[in-house]
Amino acid sequence: MPVSLAYLGVILIWSTTPLAIQWSTAGTGFAFAVLSRMVIGVVIGAAILIAGRIRFPLHSKARQSYLVGGLGLLAGMGFTYWAARYVHSGLISVMFGLSPLVAGVMAALWLGERSLTRPRVIGAALGLLGLAVIFLHGGTRGGPHAMAGLGALLIAVVCYTSAMVWLKRIGDDSPPMATTVGTLSVSLPGFALLWWLTDGTLPESIPLRAGAAIVYLGVFGSVIGFALYYYCIRHMEASRVALITLMTPVLALLLGQALNGEEAGPRLWAGTALILAGLAIYQWESLRNWQRGRRPPAPGV
């Protein structure tokens, strides 16, 4: 598969995922929604492995990848689903837009990538300024847990980005679908425990929209999306994969307004614009290399 096609697929899926997460929790509870998503993902992914006779490696690097990916998924999605009850869906994507800043620092420490140049420091400062504006705006759905929801999203971003960079450092060459199934399988007991501790009951009925959103997230958000994502991070440097989040926030905000009636005021758009401007400056070298058609240097290990 061309890397560009996988890259586009991740952008489209990630743009719709925040809204689907909010819809899936309506009438079902956040823990049940994320657990159901992961169960569907494991079943569909395992079926694809069997039908396609795709190998499922169990060597050392593969086991490390499954463990790291599973723990990152558990923490990242757990905090995200909890926070989705208190923030606009588009804001989830905006907050995850900060991941290149976190990835740059971690890639410099773990992968030896050159990521702390002066333009990137300026870009990071703009991104932090935009984050401050968003925190002032709130971007919430109301209630006393507004700031806690934003804080939970920040924790989710750090967990997600840490796992991405760590996976790049491991350098596992297992098939992307195998990594997806392994990651989902490792995270599944954790999500089951989360559901048991926070609720532990099955909903009496599942609204049609919530059920459809859970299925969409299980198939596209978990299996197809993660498979394409792992494919990208194996063929591109970590900071460039994180550049995907430069493109998804605006799409997610527009979808939230059009389909969910979310009010994104001027301050939220201003904060988003600052973050995106900061990310553009931060990733200017990568953008320039793309424009010139040059392949980025391989990261050091």
mmCIF file of C-alpha atoms in Angstrom:
data_model
loop_
_atom_site.group_PDB
_atom_site.id
_atom_site.type_symbol
_atom_site.label_atom_id
_atom_site.label_comp_id
_atom_site.label_asym_id
_atom_site.label_seq_id
_atom_site.Cartn_x
_atom_site.Cartn_y
_atom_site.Cartn_z
ATOM 1 C CA MET A 1 0.000 0.000 0.000
ATOM 2 C CA PRO A 2 1.328 3.487 -0.822
ATOM 3 C CA VAL A 3 2.274 5.368 2.340
ATOM 4 C CA SER A 4 0.411 8.437 1.066
ATOM 5 C CA LEU A 5 -2.868 6.479 0.884
ATOM 6 C CA ALA A 6 -2.425 5.153 4.416
ATOM 7 C CA TYR A 7 -1.595 8.668 5.579
ATOM 8 C CA LEU A 8 -4.803 10.074 4.047
ATOM 9 C CA GLY A 9 -6.840 7.262 5.598
ATOM 10 C CA VAL A 10 -5.547 8.088 9.072
ATOM 11 C CA ILE A 11 -6.408 11.765 8.598
ATOM 12 C CA LEU A 12 -10.003 10.987 7.580
ATOM 13 C CA ILE A 13 -10.556 8.479 10.374
ATOM 14 C CA TRP A 14 -9.000 10.666 13.065
ATOM 15 C CA SER A 15 -11.092 13.636 11.952
ATOM 16 C CA THR A 16 -14.323 11.721 12.572
ATOM 17 C CA THR A 17 -13.228 9.781 15.659
ATOM 18 C CA PRO A 18 -13.788 12.540 18.296
ATOM 19 C CA LEU A 19 -17.423 13.027 17.298
ATOM 20 C CA ALA A 20 -17.980 9.272 17.160
ATOM 21 C CA ILE A 21 -16.509 8.950 20.665
ATOM 22 C CA GLN A 22 -19.005 11.465 22.036
ATOM 23 C CA TRP A 23 -21.921 9.807 20.278
ATOM 24 C CA SER A 24 -20.874 6.357 21.496
ATOM 25 C CA THR A 25 -20.952 7.405 25.157
ATOM 26 C CA ALA A 26 -24.460 8.911 25.010
ATOM 27 C CA GLY A 27 -26.750 6.495 26.835
ATOM 28 C CA THR A 28 -24.116 3.795 27.317
ATOM 29 C CA GLY A 29 -21.441 5.172 29.664
ATOM 30 C CA PHE A 30 -17.854 5.956 28.713
ATOM 31 C CA ALA A 31 -16.306 2.724 30.063
ATOM 32 C CA PHE A 32 -18.822 0.443 28.332
ATOM 33 C CA ALA A 33 -18.403 2.381 25.086
ATOM 34 C CA VAL A 34 -14.626 2.060 24.971
ATOM 35 C CA LEU A 35 -14.686 -1.588 26.110
ATOM 36 C CA SER A 36 -17.241 -2.483 23.421
ATOM 37 C CA ARG A 37 -15.119 -0.721 20.825
ATOM 38 C CA MET A 38 -12.040 -2.724 21.769
ATOM 39 C CA VAL A 39 -13.914 -6.039 21.823
ATOM 40 C CA ILE A 40 -15.207 -5.392 18.297
ATOM 41 C CA GLY A 41 -11.722 -4.388 17.239
ATOM 42 C CA VAL A 42 -10.129 -7.588 18.545
ATOM 43 C CA VAL A 43 -12.765 -9.808 16.910
ATOM 44 C CA ILE A 44 -12.581 -8.056 13.532
ATOM 45 C CA GLY A 45 -8.799 -7.856 13.615
ATOM 46 C CA ALA A 46 -8.385 -11.514 14.517
ATOM 47 C CA ALA A 47 -10.776 -12.486 11.713
ATOM 48 C CA ILE A 48 -8.684 -10.494 9.225
ATOM 49 C CA LEU A 49 -5.511 -12.182 10.442
ATOM 50 C CA ILE A 50 -7.025 -15.639 10.025
ATOM 51 C CA ALA A 51 -8.725 -14.949 6.686
ATOM 52 C CA GLY A 52 -5.642 -13.283 5.243
ATOM 53 C CA ARG A 53 -3.246 -15.820 6.773
ATOM 54 C CA ILE A 54 -1.238 -12.951 8.178
ATOM 55 C CA ARG A 55 1.500 -14.003 10.554
ATOM 56 C CA PHE A 56 1.232 -13.033 14.210
ATOM 57 C CA PRO A 57 4.832 -12.810 15.484
ATOM 58 C CA LEU A 58 5.650 -13.519 19.115
ATOM 59 C CA HIS A 59 9.350 -12.679 19.106
ATOM 60 C CA SER A 60 10.817 -10.248 21.605
ATOM 61 C CA LYS A 61 10.318 -7.037 19.638
ATOM 62 C CA ALA A 62 6.760 -7.999 18.738
ATOM 63 C CA ARG A 63 5.857 -8.668 22.366
ATOM 64 C CA GLN A 64 7.388 -5.344 23.367
ATOM 65 C CA SER A 65 5.361 -3.559 20.683
ATOM 66 C CA TYR A 66 2.125 -5.195 21.812
ATOM 67 C CA LEU A 67 2.796 -4.277 25.430
ATOM 68 C CA VAL A 68 3.826 -0.675 24.775
ATOM 69 C CA GLY A 69 1.023 -0.098 22.287
ATOM 70 C CA GLY A 70 -1.544 -1.701 24.581
ATOM 71 C CA LEU A 71 -0.577 0.326 27.628
ATOM 72 C CA GLY A 72 -0.476 3.541 25.605
ATOM 73 C CA LEU A 73 -3.883 2.742 24.144
ATOM 74 C CA LEU A 74 -5.347 1.949 27.559
ATOM 75 C CA ALA A 75 -4.181 5.200 29.114
ATOM 76 C CA GLY A 76 -4.793 7.400 26.082
ATOM 77 C CA MET A 77 -8.281 6.137 25.245
ATOM 78 C CA GLY A 78 -9.339 5.763 28.873
ATOM 79 C CA PHE A 79 -8.639 9.415 29.641
ATOM 80 C CA THR A 80 -10.047 10.553 26.285
ATOM 81 C CA TYR A 81 -13.368 8.763 26.709
ATOM 82 C CA TRP A 82 -13.724 10.097 30.245
ATOM 83 C CA ALA A 83 -12.974 13.639 29.077
ATOM 84 C CA ALA A 84 -15.322 13.426 26.078
ATOM 85 C CA ARG A 85 -18.294 13.940 28.389
ATOM 86 C CA TYR A 86 -17.117 17.438 29.321
ATOM 87 C CA VAL A 87 -15.490 18.948 26.205
ATOM 88 C CA HIS A 88 -16.495 19.609 22.611
ATOM 89 C CA SER A 89 -15.663 16.764 20.237
ATOM 90 C CA GLY A 90 -13.571 19.042 18.026
ATOM 91 C CA LEU A 91 -11.505 20.099 21.007
ATOM 92 C CA ILE A 92 -10.356 16.502 21.455
ATOM 93 C CA SER A 93 -8.692 16.681 18.059
ATOM 94 C CA VAL A 94 -7.264 20.131 18.822
ATOM 95 C CA MET A 95 -5.671 18.882 22.034
ATOM 96 C CA PHE A 96 -4.189 15.889 20.238
ATOM 97 C CA GLY A 97 -2.744 18.404 17.803
ATOM 98 C CA LEU A 98 -0.171 19.128 20.499
ATOM 99 C CA SER A 99 1.309 15.661 20.095
ATOM 100 C CA PRO A 100 4.044 16.734 17.621
ATOM 101 C CA LEU A 101 5.457 19.062 20.282
ATOM 102 C CA VAL A 102 5.625 16.223 22.783
ATOM 103 C CA ALA A 103 6.869 13.829 20.104
ATOM 104 C CA GLY A 104 9.694 16.195 19.151
ATOM 105 C CA VAL A 105 11.091 16.298 22.671
ATOM 106 C CA MET A 106 10.755 12.552 23.138
ATOM 107 C CA ALA A 107 12.194 11.783 19.704
ATOM 108 C CA ALA A 108 15.217 13.920 20.521
ATOM 109 C CA LEU A 109 15.781 11.989 23.744
ATOM 110 C CA TRP A 110 14.954 8.467 22.522
ATOM 111 C CA LEU A 111 15.566 8.428 18.765
ATOM 112 C CA GLY A 112 18.300 11.007 18.321
ATOM 113 C CA GLU A 113 16.180 13.122 15.967
ATOM 114 C CA ARG A 114 17.061 16.805 15.588
ATOM 115 C CA SER A 115 13.926 18.332 17.023
ATOM 116 C CA LEU A 116 14.898 21.206 19.310
ATOM 117 C CA THR A 117 16.036 23.842 16.815
ATOM 118 C CA ARG A 118 15.187 27.527 17.255
ATOM 119 C CA PRO A 119 12.150 27.482 14.884
ATOM 120 C CA ARG A 120 10.784 24.478 16.758
ATOM 121 C CA VAL A 121 11.184 26.235 20.085
ATOM 122 C CA ILE A 122 9.231 29.194 18.670
ATOM 123 C CA GLY A 123 6.577 26.835 17.333
ATOM 124 C CA ALA A 124 6.312 25.090 20.679
ATOM 125 C CA ALA A 125 5.868 28.441 22.421
ATOM 126 C CA LEU A 126 3.009 29.353 20.064
ATOM 127 C CA GLY A 127 1.424 25.980 20.666
ATOM 128 C CA LEU A 128 1.574 26.451 24.421
ATOM 129 C CA LEU A 129 0.088 29.931 24.031
ATOM 130 C CA GLY A 130 -2.780 28.462 22.039
ATOM 131 C CA LEU A 131 -3.272 25.826 24.729
ATOM 132 C CA ALA A 132 -3.494 28.566 27.342
ATOM 133 C CA VAL A 133 -6.138 30.381 25.289
ATOM 134 C CA ILE A 134 -8.154 27.172 24.990
ATOM 135 C CA PHE A 135 -7.971 26.586 28.729
ATOM 136 C CA LEU A 136 -9.276 30.124 29.263
ATOM 137 C CA HIS A 137 -12.101 29.437 26.825
ATOM 138 C CA GLY A 138 -12.910 26.090 28.394
ATOM 139 C CA GLY A 139 -14.450 24.578 25.276
ATOM 140 C CA THR A 140 -16.673 22.621 27.611
ATOM 141 C CA ARG A 141 -20.102 21.135 27.567
ATOM 142 C CA GLY A 142 -20.732 22.622 31.005
ATOM 143 C CA GLY A 143 -20.408 21.351 34.549
ATOM 144 C CA PRO A 144 -17.797 21.464 37.287
ATOM 145 C CA HIS A 145 -15.535 18.912 35.544
ATOM 146 C CA ALA A 146 -14.612 21.248 32.682
ATOM 147 C CA MET A 147 -10.981 21.822 33.601
ATOM 148 C CA ALA A 148 -10.606 18.200 34.692
ATOM 149 C CA GLY A 149 -11.729 17.144 31.230
ATOM 150 C CA LEU A 150 -9.090 19.311 29.574
ATOM 151 C CA GLY A 151 -6.462 18.014 31.995
ATOM 152 C CA ALA A 152 -7.442 14.422 31.218
ATOM 153 C CA LEU A 153 -7.021 15.140 27.515
ATOM 154 C CA LEU A 154 -3.503 16.451 28.139
ATOM 155 C CA ILE A 155 -2.623 13.244 29.974
ATOM 156 C CA ALA A 156 -4.086 11.238 27.081
ATOM 157 C CA VAL A 157 -1.926 13.167 24.593
ATOM 158 C CA VAL A 158 1.249 12.473 26.555
ATOM 159 C CA CYS A 159 0.423 8.762 26.882
ATOM 160 C CA TYR A 160 -0.450 8.411 23.197
ATOM 161 C CA THR A 161 2.671 10.237 22.014
ATOM 162 C CA SER A 162 4.978 8.379 24.370
ATOM 163 C CA ALA A 163 3.738 5.056 23.012
ATOM 164 C CA MET A 164 4.179 6.220 19.406
ATOM 165 C CA VAL A 165 7.795 7.269 19.907
ATOM 166 C CA TRP A 166 8.596 4.175 21.976
ATOM 167 C CA LEU A 167 7.204 1.936 19.231
ATOM 168 C CA LYS A 168 9.476 3.701 16.755
ATOM 169 C CA ARG A 169 12.430 3.031 19.044
ATOM 170 C CA ILE A 170 11.573 -0.666 19.340
ATOM 171 C CA GLY A 171 11.646 -0.977 15.553
ATOM 172 C CA ASP A 172 9.405 -4.036 15.274
ATOM 173 C CA ASP A 173 8.784 -5.186 11.689
ATOM 174 C CA SER A 174 5.652 -7.233 12.383
ATOM 175 C CA PRO A 175 2.682 -6.822 9.998
ATOM 176 C CA PRO A 176 0.650 -3.728 10.955
ATOM 177 C CA MET A 177 -2.514 -5.799 11.415
ATOM 178 C CA ALA A 178 -0.694 -8.134 13.800
ATOM 179 C CA THR A 179 0.519 -5.159 15.818
ATOM 180 C CA THR A 180 -3.031 -3.809 15.879
ATOM 181 C CA VAL A 181 -4.524 -7.065 17.169
ATOM 182 C CA GLY A 182 -1.707 -7.522 19.676
ATOM 183 C CA THR A 183 -2.104 -3.986 20.966
ATOM 184 C CA LEU A 184 -5.880 -4.265 21.276
ATOM 185 C CA SER A 185 -5.590 -7.643 23.001
ATOM 186 C CA VAL A 186 -3.141 -6.308 25.588
ATOM 187 C CA SER A 187 -5.383 -3.327 26.333
ATOM 188 C CA LEU A 188 -8.610 -5.333 26.559
ATOM 189 C CA PRO A 189 -8.220 -6.634 30.160
ATOM 190 C CA GLY A 190 -7.442 -3.103 31.305
ATOM 191 C CA PHE A 191 -10.580 -1.715 29.672
ATOM 192 C CA ALA A 192 -12.632 -4.538 31.192
ATOM 193 C CA LEU A 193 -11.255 -3.658 34.623
ATOM 194 C CA LEU A 194 -11.993 0.026 34.010
ATOM 195 C CA TRP A 195 -15.606 -0.805 33.135
ATOM 196 C CA TRP A 196 -15.991 -3.055 36.193
ATOM 197 C CA LEU A 197 -14.558 -0.428 38.570
ATOM 198 C CA THR A 198 -16.490 2.559 37.202
ATOM 199 C CA ASP A 199 -19.834 0.991 36.334
ATOM 200 C CA GLY A 200 -19.898 -2.775 35.925
ATOM 201 C CA THR A 201 -23.433 -2.884 34.536
ATOM 202 C CA LEU A 202 -24.757 -3.355 31.024
ATOM 203 C CA PRO A 203 -27.013 -0.617 29.611
ATOM 204 C CA GLU A 204 -30.663 -1.609 29.387
ATOM 205 C CA SER A 205 -30.759 -0.370 25.813
ATOM 206 C CA ILE A 206 -28.231 1.107 23.414
ATOM 207 C CA PRO A 207 -29.396 4.105 21.347
ATOM 208 C CA LEU A 208 -29.093 3.570 17.613
ATOM 209 C CA ARG A 209 -26.622 6.421 17.124
ATOM 210 C CA ALA A 210 -24.465 5.265 20.035
ATOM 211 C CA GLY A 211 -24.458 1.680 18.744
ATOM 212 C CA ALA A 212 -23.537 2.756 15.226
ATOM 213 C CA ALA A 213 -20.734 4.949 16.605
ATOM 214 C CA ILE A 214 -19.347 2.048 18.675
ATOM 215 C CA VAL A 215 -19.314 -0.224 15.618
ATOM 216 C CA TYR A 216 -17.685 2.474 13.484
ATOM 217 C CA LEU A 217 -14.990 3.039 16.093
ATOM 218 C CA GLY A 218 -14.445 -0.698 16.537
ATOM 219 C CA VAL A 219 -13.970 -1.322 12.817
ATOM 220 C CA PHE A 220 -12.459 1.896 11.497
ATOM 221 C CA GLY A 221 -11.186 3.673 14.603
ATOM 222 C CA SER A 222 -9.517 0.612 16.119
ATOM 223 C CA VAL A 223 -8.713 -1.918 13.374
ATOM 224 C CA ILE A 224 -8.333 -0.029 10.095
ATOM 225 C CA GLY A 225 -7.203 3.234 11.670
ATOM 226 C CA PHE A 226 -4.560 1.679 13.903
ATOM 227 C CA ALA A 227 -3.332 -0.645 11.149
ATOM 228 C CA LEU A 228 -2.796 2.342 8.847
ATOM 229 C CA TYR A 229 -1.262 4.285 11.728
ATOM 230 C CA TYR A 230 1.274 1.570 12.547
ATOM 231 C CA TYR A 231 2.039 1.250 8.839
ATOM 232 C CA CYS A 232 2.824 4.964 8.720
ATOM 233 C CA ILE A 233 5.056 5.045 11.777
ATOM 234 C CA ARG A 234 7.147 2.204 10.361
ATOM 235 C CA HIS A 235 7.764 4.038 7.099
ATOM 236 C CA MET A 236 8.034 7.637 8.334
ATOM 237 C CA GLU A 237 9.855 9.455 11.122
ATOM 238 C CA ALA A 238 7.917 9.859 14.370
ATOM 239 C CA SER A 239 7.597 13.645 14.221
ATOM 240 C CA ARG A 240 6.232 13.467 10.655
ATOM 241 C CA VAL A 241 3.567 10.943 11.596
ATOM 242 C CA ALA A 242 2.527 13.275 14.397
ATOM 243 C CA LEU A 243 2.083 15.972 11.715
ATOM 244 C CA ILE A 244 -1.226 14.272 10.889
ATOM 245 C CA THR A 245 -2.667 16.108 13.856
ATOM 246 C CA LEU A 246 -1.955 19.414 12.103
ATOM 247 C CA MET A 247 -4.683 18.582 9.606
ATOM 248 C CA THR A 248 -7.412 16.984 11.700
ATOM 249 C CA PRO A 249 -8.404 19.670 14.297
ATOM 250 C CA VAL A 250 -10.127 22.046 11.876
ATOM 251 C CA LEU A 251 -12.010 19.194 10.214
ATOM 252 C CA ALA A 252 -13.086 17.842 13.605
ATOM 253 C CA LEU A 253 -14.254 21.276 14.797
ATOM 254 C CA LEU A 254 -16.299 21.793 11.630
ATOM 255 C CA LEU A 255 -17.867 18.347 11.950
ATOM 256 C CA GLY A 256 -18.754 19.060 15.572
ATOM 257 C CA GLN A 257 -20.480 22.285 14.567
ATOM 258 C CA ALA A 258 -22.305 20.801 11.592
ATOM 259 C CA LEU A 259 -23.395 17.474 13.062
ATOM 260 C CA ASN A 260 -23.425 18.006 16.823
ATOM 261 C CA GLY A 261 -24.448 21.651 17.197
ATOM 262 C CA GLU A 262 -21.268 22.562 19.092
ATOM 263 C CA GLU A 263 -20.522 26.246 19.586
ATOM 264 C CA ALA A 264 -16.868 26.995 18.919
ATOM 265 C CA GLY A 265 -16.462 30.643 19.904
ATOM 266 C CA PRO A 266 -13.816 33.090 18.659
ATOM 267 C CA ARG A 267 -11.489 32.317 21.561
ATOM 268 C CA LEU A 268 -11.518 28.574 20.821
ATOM 269 C CA TRP A 269 -10.816 29.241 17.147
ATOM 270 C CA ALA A 270 -8.045 31.676 18.148
ATOM 271 C CA GLY A 271 -6.454 29.061 20.382
ATOM 272 C CA THR A 272 -6.736 26.483 17.618
ATOM 273 C CA ALA A 273 -5.158 28.879 15.122
ATOM 274 C CA LEU A 274 -2.230 29.529 17.482
ATOM 275 C CA ILE A 275 -1.668 25.805 17.958
ATOM 276 C CA LEU A 276 -1.793 25.121 14.224
ATOM 277 C CA ALA A 277 0.511 28.066 13.495
ATOM 278 C CA GLY A 278 2.923 26.798 16.110
ATOM 279 C CA LEU A 279 2.812 23.315 14.635
ATOM 280 C CA ALA A 280 3.397 24.664 11.137
ATOM 281 C CA ILE A 281 6.500 26.536 12.330
ATOM 282 C CA TYR A 282 7.594 23.561 14.403
ATOM 283 C CA GLN A 283 7.328 21.225 11.413
ATOM 284 C CA TRP A 284 8.465 23.729 8.779
ATOM 285 C CA GLU A 285 11.501 21.704 7.806
ATOM 286 C CA SER A 286 9.368 18.604 7.242
ATOM 287 C CA LEU A 287 6.834 20.590 5.226
ATOM 288 C CA ARG A 288 9.608 22.073 3.099
ATOM 289 C CA ASN A 289 11.099 18.633 2.481
ATOM 290 C CA TRP A 290 7.692 17.362 1.367
ATOM 291 C CA GLN A 291 7.324 20.300 -1.012
ATOM 292 C CA ARG A 292 10.709 19.518 -2.521
ATOM 293 C CA GLY A 293 9.874 15.818 -2.690
ATOM 294 C CA ARG A 294 12.778 14.772 -0.522
ATOM 295 C CA ARG A 295 12.620 11.819 1.806
ATOM 296 C CA PRO A 296 13.462 12.709 5.438
ATOM 297 C CA PRO A 297 16.590 11.240 6.994
ATOM 298 C CA ALA A 298 16.079 8.092 8.995
ATOM 299 C CA PRO A 299 15.949 8.768 12.735
ATOM 300 C CA GLY A 300 18.834 7.615 14.859
ATOM 301 C CA VAL A 301 18.334 4.942 17.458
#
